[in-house]
Amino acid sequence: MMNGQARNRRKNQELCGKNFLKFVIYVFTFIFWLTGCAFLAIGLWILFAKHSYASLLGSSTYPIATFLMIGIGGFIIFSGIMGCGGARSENRCLLVLYAVFLLLIFLVEAISGVLAYMYEGIIREELSRNLNDTMMKNYKYDVHLTQAVDDMQQNFLCCGAVSFKDWQKSKWLQEDKNTTNKAPDTCCMSYSLGCAEDDHPSNIYYEGCSPKLAKYTKESLMIIGGIGLGLCCVQIFGVIFSCCLVRKIKDKVYKY
């Protein structure tokens, strides 16, 4: 009789421990799923709202960090659904796979954050080196890049990479004999066709775009790096809880 009561007590304790772990995984996965939605939303926002000047940067680091963030968000949402399913059905294979996915997400988030912070430190130097060369050689010859330059000059109220004088060395102005412009019309304070024929400071912006583009891009990279490094450690707790639940289920299988 006493042995039966002791066995029942142990079974109840094991059941309570297992149910507690399942509850913890449900709560963790819900929070984890919300972070995935946040990753996806912020990544898409950076892509559509802040990605228009990526072609001017001369490096693929910024686009890679952005797409990594979007990919992480989608993968987190998928993994969260799988984790809840594994906990509900007490499926050891799904829970182990969930733990492996959490480790992968941890690594990718860390890489994304480190890439963002590394690139944030060298972006001004890279822009000073590459932006002027890119603009002077490709403006009016590359439709996508031309649109990016025009948008940048209008939105940042600037002209050229370092100053408006950069345009005097551009391939476009040197080869186009039909234009009397001193710079693109998007350098004008009040835009109109042919407005940049006069390069007086009351008519066009004299300040270059490089410092403003560097600041703008740094803000995006700080968001990517902060979120990536700030949330990557959360996955470790999910791995621990998942492994504990797998152990509980494993013990039950061996016992019965």
mmCIF file of C-alpha atoms in Angstrom:
data_model
loop_
_atom_site.group_PDB
_atom_site.id
_atom_site.type_symbol
_atom_site.label_atom_id
_atom_site.label_comp_id
_atom_site.label_asym_id
_atom_site.label_seq_id
_atom_site.Cartn_x
_atom_site.Cartn_y
_atom_site.Cartn_z
ATOM 1 C CA MET A 1 0.000 0.000 0.000
ATOM 2 C CA MET A 2 2.776 2.375 0.991
ATOM 3 C CA ASN A 3 4.727 1.488 -2.152
ATOM 4 C CA GLY A 4 1.670 2.262 -4.281
ATOM 5 C CA GLN A 5 1.213 5.663 -2.621
ATOM 6 C CA ALA A 6 4.903 6.477 -3.118
ATOM 7 C CA ARG A 7 4.671 5.516 -6.790
ATOM 8 C CA ASN A 8 1.584 7.698 -7.237
ATOM 9 C CA ARG A 9 3.356 10.584 -5.522
ATOM 10 C CA ARG A 10 6.368 10.229 -7.840
ATOM 11 C CA LYS A 11 4.102 10.029 -10.886
ATOM 12 C CA ASN A 12 2.266 13.179 -9.802
ATOM 13 C CA GLN A 13 5.552 15.016 -9.223
ATOM 14 C CA GLU A 14 6.853 13.937 -12.618
ATOM 15 C CA LEU A 15 3.599 14.992 -14.239
ATOM 16 C CA CYS A 16 3.700 18.368 -12.517
ATOM 17 C CA GLY A 17 7.319 18.874 -13.569
ATOM 18 C CA LYS A 18 6.540 17.943 -17.153
ATOM 19 C CA ASN A 19 3.424 20.137 -17.279
ATOM 20 C CA PHE A 20 5.377 23.029 -15.789
ATOM 21 C CA LEU A 21 8.052 22.676 -18.481
ATOM 22 C CA LYS A 22 5.380 22.537 -21.189
ATOM 23 C CA PHE A 23 3.819 25.710 -19.798
ATOM 24 C CA VAL A 24 7.215 27.452 -19.718
ATOM 25 C CA ILE A 25 7.875 26.428 -23.328
ATOM 26 C CA TYR A 26 4.448 27.737 -24.382
ATOM 27 C CA VAL A 27 5.154 31.092 -22.717
ATOM 28 C CA PHE A 28 8.714 31.268 -24.063
ATOM 29 C CA THR A 29 7.618 30.283 -27.567
ATOM 30 C CA PHE A 30 4.893 32.929 -27.584
ATOM 31 C CA ILE A 31 7.432 35.618 -26.619
ATOM 32 C CA PHE A 32 9.887 34.112 -29.106
ATOM 33 C CA TRP A 33 7.210 34.191 -31.797
ATOM 34 C CA LEU A 34 6.557 37.884 -31.053
ATOM 35 C CA THR A 35 10.280 38.617 -31.455
ATOM 36 C CA GLY A 36 10.136 36.818 -34.823
ATOM 37 C CA CYS A 37 7.279 39.069 -35.916
ATOM 38 C CA ALA A 38 9.292 42.076 -34.721
ATOM 39 C CA PHE A 39 12.378 40.913 -36.652
ATOM 40 C CA LEU A 40 10.311 40.417 -39.784
ATOM 41 C CA ALA A 41 8.486 43.756 -39.482
ATOM 42 C CA ILE A 42 11.633 45.792 -38.736
ATOM 43 C CA GLY A 43 13.588 44.010 -41.474
ATOM 44 C CA LEU A 44 10.873 44.742 -44.031
ATOM 45 C CA TRP A 45 10.658 48.345 -42.822
ATOM 46 C CA ILE A 46 14.417 48.807 -43.282
ATOM 47 C CA LEU A 47 14.221 47.107 -46.675
ATOM 48 C CA PHE A 48 11.432 49.284 -48.058
ATOM 49 C CA ALA A 49 11.972 52.552 -46.158
ATOM 50 C CA LYS A 50 15.750 52.697 -45.771
ATOM 51 C CA HIS A 51 17.140 50.413 -48.466
ATOM 52 C CA SER A 52 16.818 52.755 -51.460
ATOM 53 C CA TYR A 53 20.424 53.960 -51.148
ATOM 54 C CA ALA A 54 22.044 50.530 -50.732
ATOM 55 C CA SER A 55 23.342 50.637 -54.321
ATOM 56 C CA LEU A 56 25.407 53.713 -53.428
ATOM 57 C CA LEU A 57 27.291 52.111 -50.555
ATOM 58 C CA GLY A 58 29.691 50.016 -52.623
ATOM 59 C CA SER A 59 29.355 47.036 -50.268
ATOM 60 C CA SER A 60 26.951 44.132 -49.823
ATOM 61 C CA THR A 61 27.271 44.102 -46.007
ATOM 62 C CA TYR A 62 24.264 46.351 -45.406
ATOM 63 C CA PRO A 63 21.871 44.398 -47.704
ATOM 64 C CA ILE A 64 23.127 41.083 -46.285
ATOM 65 C CA ALA A 65 22.446 42.214 -42.701
ATOM 66 C CA THR A 66 18.959 43.396 -43.712
ATOM 67 C CA PHE A 67 18.027 40.162 -45.513
ATOM 68 C CA LEU A 68 19.457 38.109 -42.655
ATOM 69 C CA MET A 69 17.107 39.937 -40.304
ATOM 70 C CA ILE A 70 14.091 39.215 -42.518
ATOM 71 C CA GLY A 71 15.120 35.556 -42.874
ATOM 72 C CA ILE A 72 15.585 35.216 -39.108
ATOM 73 C CA GLY A 73 12.098 36.643 -38.507
ATOM 74 C CA GLY A 74 10.442 34.154 -40.849
ATOM 75 C CA PHE A 75 12.451 31.246 -39.450
ATOM 76 C CA ILE A 76 11.576 32.224 -35.850
ATOM 77 C CA ILE A 77 7.862 32.191 -36.667
ATOM 78 C CA PHE A 78 8.160 28.731 -38.246
ATOM 79 C CA SER A 79 10.285 27.402 -35.362
ATOM 80 C CA GLY A 80 7.842 28.763 -32.775
ATOM 81 C CA ILE A 81 4.939 26.902 -34.341
ATOM 82 C CA MET A 82 7.018 23.718 -34.409
ATOM 83 C CA GLY A 83 8.059 24.164 -30.751
ATOM 84 C CA CYS A 84 4.453 24.539 -29.585
ATOM 85 C CA GLY A 85 3.440 21.488 -31.620
ATOM 86 C CA GLY A 86 6.273 19.417 -30.152
ATOM 87 C CA ALA A 87 5.417 20.414 -26.580
ATOM 88 C CA ARG A 88 1.694 19.768 -27.067
ATOM 89 C CA SER A 89 2.152 16.316 -28.610
ATOM 90 C CA GLU A 90 5.208 15.503 -26.444
ATOM 91 C CA ASN A 91 7.080 14.654 -29.626
ATOM 92 C CA ARG A 92 10.764 14.283 -28.778
ATOM 93 C CA CYS A 93 11.938 14.623 -32.381
ATOM 94 C CA LEU A 94 10.137 17.950 -32.837
ATOM 95 C CA LEU A 95 11.479 19.268 -29.521
ATOM 96 C CA VAL A 96 15.061 18.275 -30.352
ATOM 97 C CA LEU A 97 14.705 19.856 -33.797
ATOM 98 C CA TYR A 98 13.261 22.965 -32.125
ATOM 99 C CA ALA A 99 16.321 23.180 -29.851
ATOM 100 C CA VAL A 100 18.650 22.808 -32.864
ATOM 101 C CA PHE A 101 16.780 25.560 -34.722
ATOM 102 C CA LEU A 102 17.074 27.820 -31.672
ATOM 103 C CA LEU A 103 20.844 27.311 -31.686
ATOM 104 C CA LEU A 104 20.988 28.115 -35.399
ATOM 105 C CA ILE A 105 18.908 31.255 -34.874
ATOM 106 C CA PHE A 106 21.225 32.258 -32.016
ATOM 107 C CA LEU A 107 24.252 31.982 -34.310
ATOM 108 C CA VAL A 108 22.634 33.832 -37.228
ATOM 109 C CA GLU A 109 21.373 36.645 -34.962
ATOM 110 C CA ALA A 110 24.827 37.037 -33.461
ATOM 111 C CA ILE A 111 26.437 37.118 -36.918
ATOM 112 C CA SER A 112 23.880 39.643 -38.154
ATOM 113 C CA GLY A 113 24.464 41.892 -35.139
ATOM 114 C CA VAL A 114 28.266 41.691 -35.386
ATOM 115 C CA LEU A 115 28.169 42.411 -39.141
ATOM 116 C CA ALA A 116 25.986 45.452 -38.550
ATOM 117 C CA TYR A 117 28.239 46.872 -35.835
ATOM 118 C CA MET A 118 31.443 46.158 -37.780
ATOM 119 C CA TYR A 119 30.097 47.865 -40.880
ATOM 120 C CA GLU A 120 28.734 50.781 -38.840
ATOM 121 C CA GLY A 121 32.307 51.544 -37.765
ATOM 122 C CA ILE A 122 33.746 51.787 -41.299
ATOM 123 C CA ILE A 123 30.804 53.185 -43.237
ATOM 124 C CA ARG A 124 31.986 56.826 -43.289
ATOM 125 C CA GLU A 125 35.416 55.796 -44.581
ATOM 126 C CA GLU A 126 33.858 53.539 -47.218
ATOM 127 C CA LEU A 127 31.441 56.220 -48.380
ATOM 128 C CA SER A 128 34.222 58.798 -48.661
ATOM 129 C CA ARG A 129 36.169 56.341 -50.796
ATOM 130 C CA ASN A 130 33.418 54.884 -52.997
ATOM 131 C CA LEU A 131 30.417 57.217 -53.162
ATOM 132 C CA ASN A 132 32.021 59.932 -55.261
ATOM 133 C CA ASP A 133 33.484 57.442 -57.736
ATOM 134 C CA THR A 134 30.157 55.601 -58.056
ATOM 135 C CA MET A 135 28.178 58.789 -58.654
ATOM 136 C CA MET A 136 30.620 60.390 -61.086
ATOM 137 C CA LYS A 137 30.921 57.318 -63.313
ATOM 138 C CA ASN A 138 27.366 55.992 -63.311
ATOM 139 C CA TYR A 139 25.001 58.953 -63.034
ATOM 140 C CA LYS A 140 22.768 59.082 -66.144
ATOM 141 C CA TYR A 141 24.258 55.757 -67.313
ATOM 142 C CA ASP A 142 22.620 53.481 -64.729
ATOM 143 C CA VAL A 143 18.880 54.074 -64.324
ATOM 144 C CA HIS A 144 18.568 52.524 -60.848
ATOM 145 C CA LEU A 145 21.621 54.314 -59.477
ATOM 146 C CA THR A 146 20.582 57.619 -61.066
ATOM 147 C CA GLN A 147 17.226 57.412 -59.309
ATOM 148 C CA ALA A 148 18.964 56.601 -56.016
ATOM 149 C CA VAL A 149 21.272 59.622 -56.369
ATOM 150 C CA ASP A 150 18.378 61.946 -57.243
ATOM 151 C CA ASP A 151 16.329 60.689 -54.284
ATOM 152 C CA MET A 152 19.305 61.092 -51.958
ATOM 153 C CA GLN A 153 20.026 64.671 -53.054
ATOM 154 C CA GLN A 154 16.391 65.716 -52.760
ATOM 155 C CA ASN A 155 15.716 63.978 -49.441
ATOM 156 C CA PHE A 156 18.974 64.964 -47.720
ATOM 157 C CA LEU A 157 19.135 68.468 -49.244
ATOM 158 C CA CYS A 158 22.679 67.941 -50.503
ATOM 159 C CA CYS A 159 24.679 67.879 -53.728
ATOM 160 C CA GLY A 160 27.518 65.577 -54.754
ATOM 161 C CA ALA A 161 29.468 63.277 -52.458
ATOM 162 C CA VAL A 162 31.686 65.832 -50.693
ATOM 163 C CA SER A 163 30.378 69.047 -52.284
ATOM 164 C CA PHE A 164 28.548 70.309 -55.382
ATOM 165 C CA LYS A 165 31.939 70.741 -57.130
ATOM 166 C CA ASP A 166 32.215 66.953 -57.461
ATOM 167 C CA TRP A 167 29.834 67.076 -60.422
ATOM 168 C CA GLN A 168 32.309 69.086 -62.499
ATOM 169 C CA LYS A 169 34.359 65.880 -62.839
ATOM 170 C CA SER A 170 31.400 63.627 -63.666
ATOM 171 C CA LYS A 171 31.362 61.526 -66.814
ATOM 172 C CA TRP A 172 27.850 62.801 -67.551
ATOM 173 C CA LEU A 173 28.739 66.525 -67.666
ATOM 174 C CA GLN A 174 32.008 65.921 -69.499
ATOM 175 C CA GLU A 175 30.397 63.847 -72.258
ATOM 176 C CA ASP A 176 26.960 65.486 -72.613
ATOM 177 C CA LYS A 177 27.572 68.559 -74.783
ATOM 178 C CA ASN A 178 23.873 69.441 -74.873
ATOM 179 C CA THR A 179 23.562 70.328 -71.209
ATOM 180 C CA THR A 180 24.526 73.609 -69.590
ATOM 181 C CA ASN A 181 23.953 72.295 -66.071
ATOM 182 C CA LYS A 182 26.637 72.574 -63.416
ATOM 183 C CA ALA A 183 25.033 69.714 -61.462
ATOM 184 C CA PRO A 184 21.876 67.574 -61.547
ATOM 185 C CA ASP A 185 18.615 69.491 -61.183
ATOM 186 C CA THR A 186 17.956 67.569 -57.956
ATOM 187 C CA CYS A 187 20.689 69.690 -56.342
ATOM 188 C CA CYS A 188 18.419 72.740 -56.595
ATOM 189 C CA MET A 189 16.680 74.179 -53.578
ATOM 190 C CA SER A 190 13.593 74.655 -55.734
ATOM 191 C CA TYR A 191 13.497 71.868 -58.300
ATOM 192 C CA SER A 192 12.696 72.636 -61.934
ATOM 193 C CA LEU A 193 14.011 71.418 -65.273
ATOM 194 C CA GLY A 194 17.371 73.063 -65.990
ATOM 195 C CA CYS A 195 17.476 74.815 -62.619
ATOM 196 C CA ALA A 196 21.081 73.715 -61.957
ATOM 197 C CA GLU A 197 22.497 75.885 -64.766
ATOM 198 C CA ASP A 198 23.234 78.414 -62.035
ATOM 199 C CA ASP A 199 25.498 77.105 -59.269
ATOM 200 C CA HIS A 200 25.016 80.061 -56.931
ATOM 201 C CA PRO A 201 24.664 79.073 -53.230
ATOM 202 C CA SER A 202 21.191 80.598 -53.177
ATOM 203 C CA ASN A 203 20.138 78.165 -55.902
ATOM 204 C CA ILE A 204 21.800 74.782 -55.212
ATOM 205 C CA TYR A 205 22.949 72.953 -52.105
ATOM 206 C CA TYR A 206 26.693 73.177 -51.512
ATOM 207 C CA GLU A 207 26.910 70.518 -48.785
ATOM 208 C CA GLY A 208 27.846 66.989 -49.879
ATOM 209 C CA CYS A 209 25.702 63.908 -49.286
ATOM 210 C CA SER A 210 28.336 61.566 -47.859
ATOM 211 C CA PRO A 211 28.045 62.613 -44.159
ATOM 212 C CA LYS A 212 24.236 62.584 -44.274
ATOM 213 C CA LEU A 213 24.055 59.186 -45.993
ATOM 214 C CA ALA A 214 26.554 57.794 -43.453
ATOM 215 C CA LYS A 215 24.412 59.015 -40.547
ATOM 216 C CA TYR A 216 21.223 57.671 -42.156
ATOM 217 C CA THR A 217 22.743 54.239 -42.786
ATOM 218 C CA LYS A 218 24.309 54.067 -39.326
ATOM 219 C CA GLU A 219 20.873 54.497 -37.755
ATOM 220 C CA SER A 220 19.589 51.441 -39.651
ATOM 221 C CA LEU A 221 22.664 49.394 -38.772
ATOM 222 C CA MET A 222 22.368 50.299 -35.097
ATOM 223 C CA ILE A 223 18.795 48.970 -35.155
ATOM 224 C CA ILE A 224 19.884 45.715 -36.829
ATOM 225 C CA GLY A 225 22.905 45.256 -34.557
ATOM 226 C CA GLY A 226 21.074 46.135 -31.353
ATOM 227 C CA ILE A 227 18.154 43.802 -32.003
ATOM 228 C CA GLY A 228 20.362 40.982 -33.292
ATOM 229 C CA LEU A 229 22.779 40.983 -30.351
ATOM 230 C CA GLY A 230 20.174 41.959 -27.766
ATOM 231 C CA LEU A 231 17.790 39.081 -28.468
ATOM 232 C CA CYS A 232 20.161 36.305 -29.524
ATOM 233 C CA CYS A 233 20.804 35.237 -25.903
ATOM 234 C CA VAL A 234 17.079 34.615 -25.360
ATOM 235 C CA GLN A 235 17.330 31.473 -27.486
ATOM 236 C CA ILE A 236 19.637 29.809 -24.945
ATOM 237 C CA PHE A 237 16.776 29.614 -22.440
ATOM 238 C CA GLY A 238 14.559 27.992 -25.062
ATOM 239 C CA VAL A 239 17.225 25.366 -25.738
ATOM 240 C CA ILE A 240 17.512 24.584 -22.010
ATOM 241 C CA PHE A 241 13.728 24.297 -21.510
ATOM 242 C CA SER A 242 13.339 22.130 -24.624
ATOM 243 C CA CYS A 243 16.121 19.761 -23.553
ATOM 244 C CA CYS A 244 14.631 19.473 -20.058
ATOM 245 C CA LEU A 245 11.238 18.544 -21.496
ATOM 246 C CA VAL A 246 12.843 16.017 -23.862
ATOM 247 C CA ARG A 247 14.566 14.490 -20.823
ATOM 248 C CA LYS A 248 11.255 14.250 -18.938
ATOM 249 C CA ILE A 249 9.546 12.583 -21.905
ATOM 250 C CA LYS A 250 12.540 10.286 -22.341
ATOM 251 C CA ASP A 251 12.383 9.211 -18.688
ATOM 252 C CA LYS A 252 8.669 8.481 -19.052
ATOM 253 C CA VAL A 253 9.260 6.348 -22.142
ATOM 254 C CA TYR A 254 11.995 4.333 -20.448
ATOM 255 C CA LYS A 255 9.927 3.891 -17.275
ATOM 256 C CA TYR A 256 6.758 2.623 -18.894
#
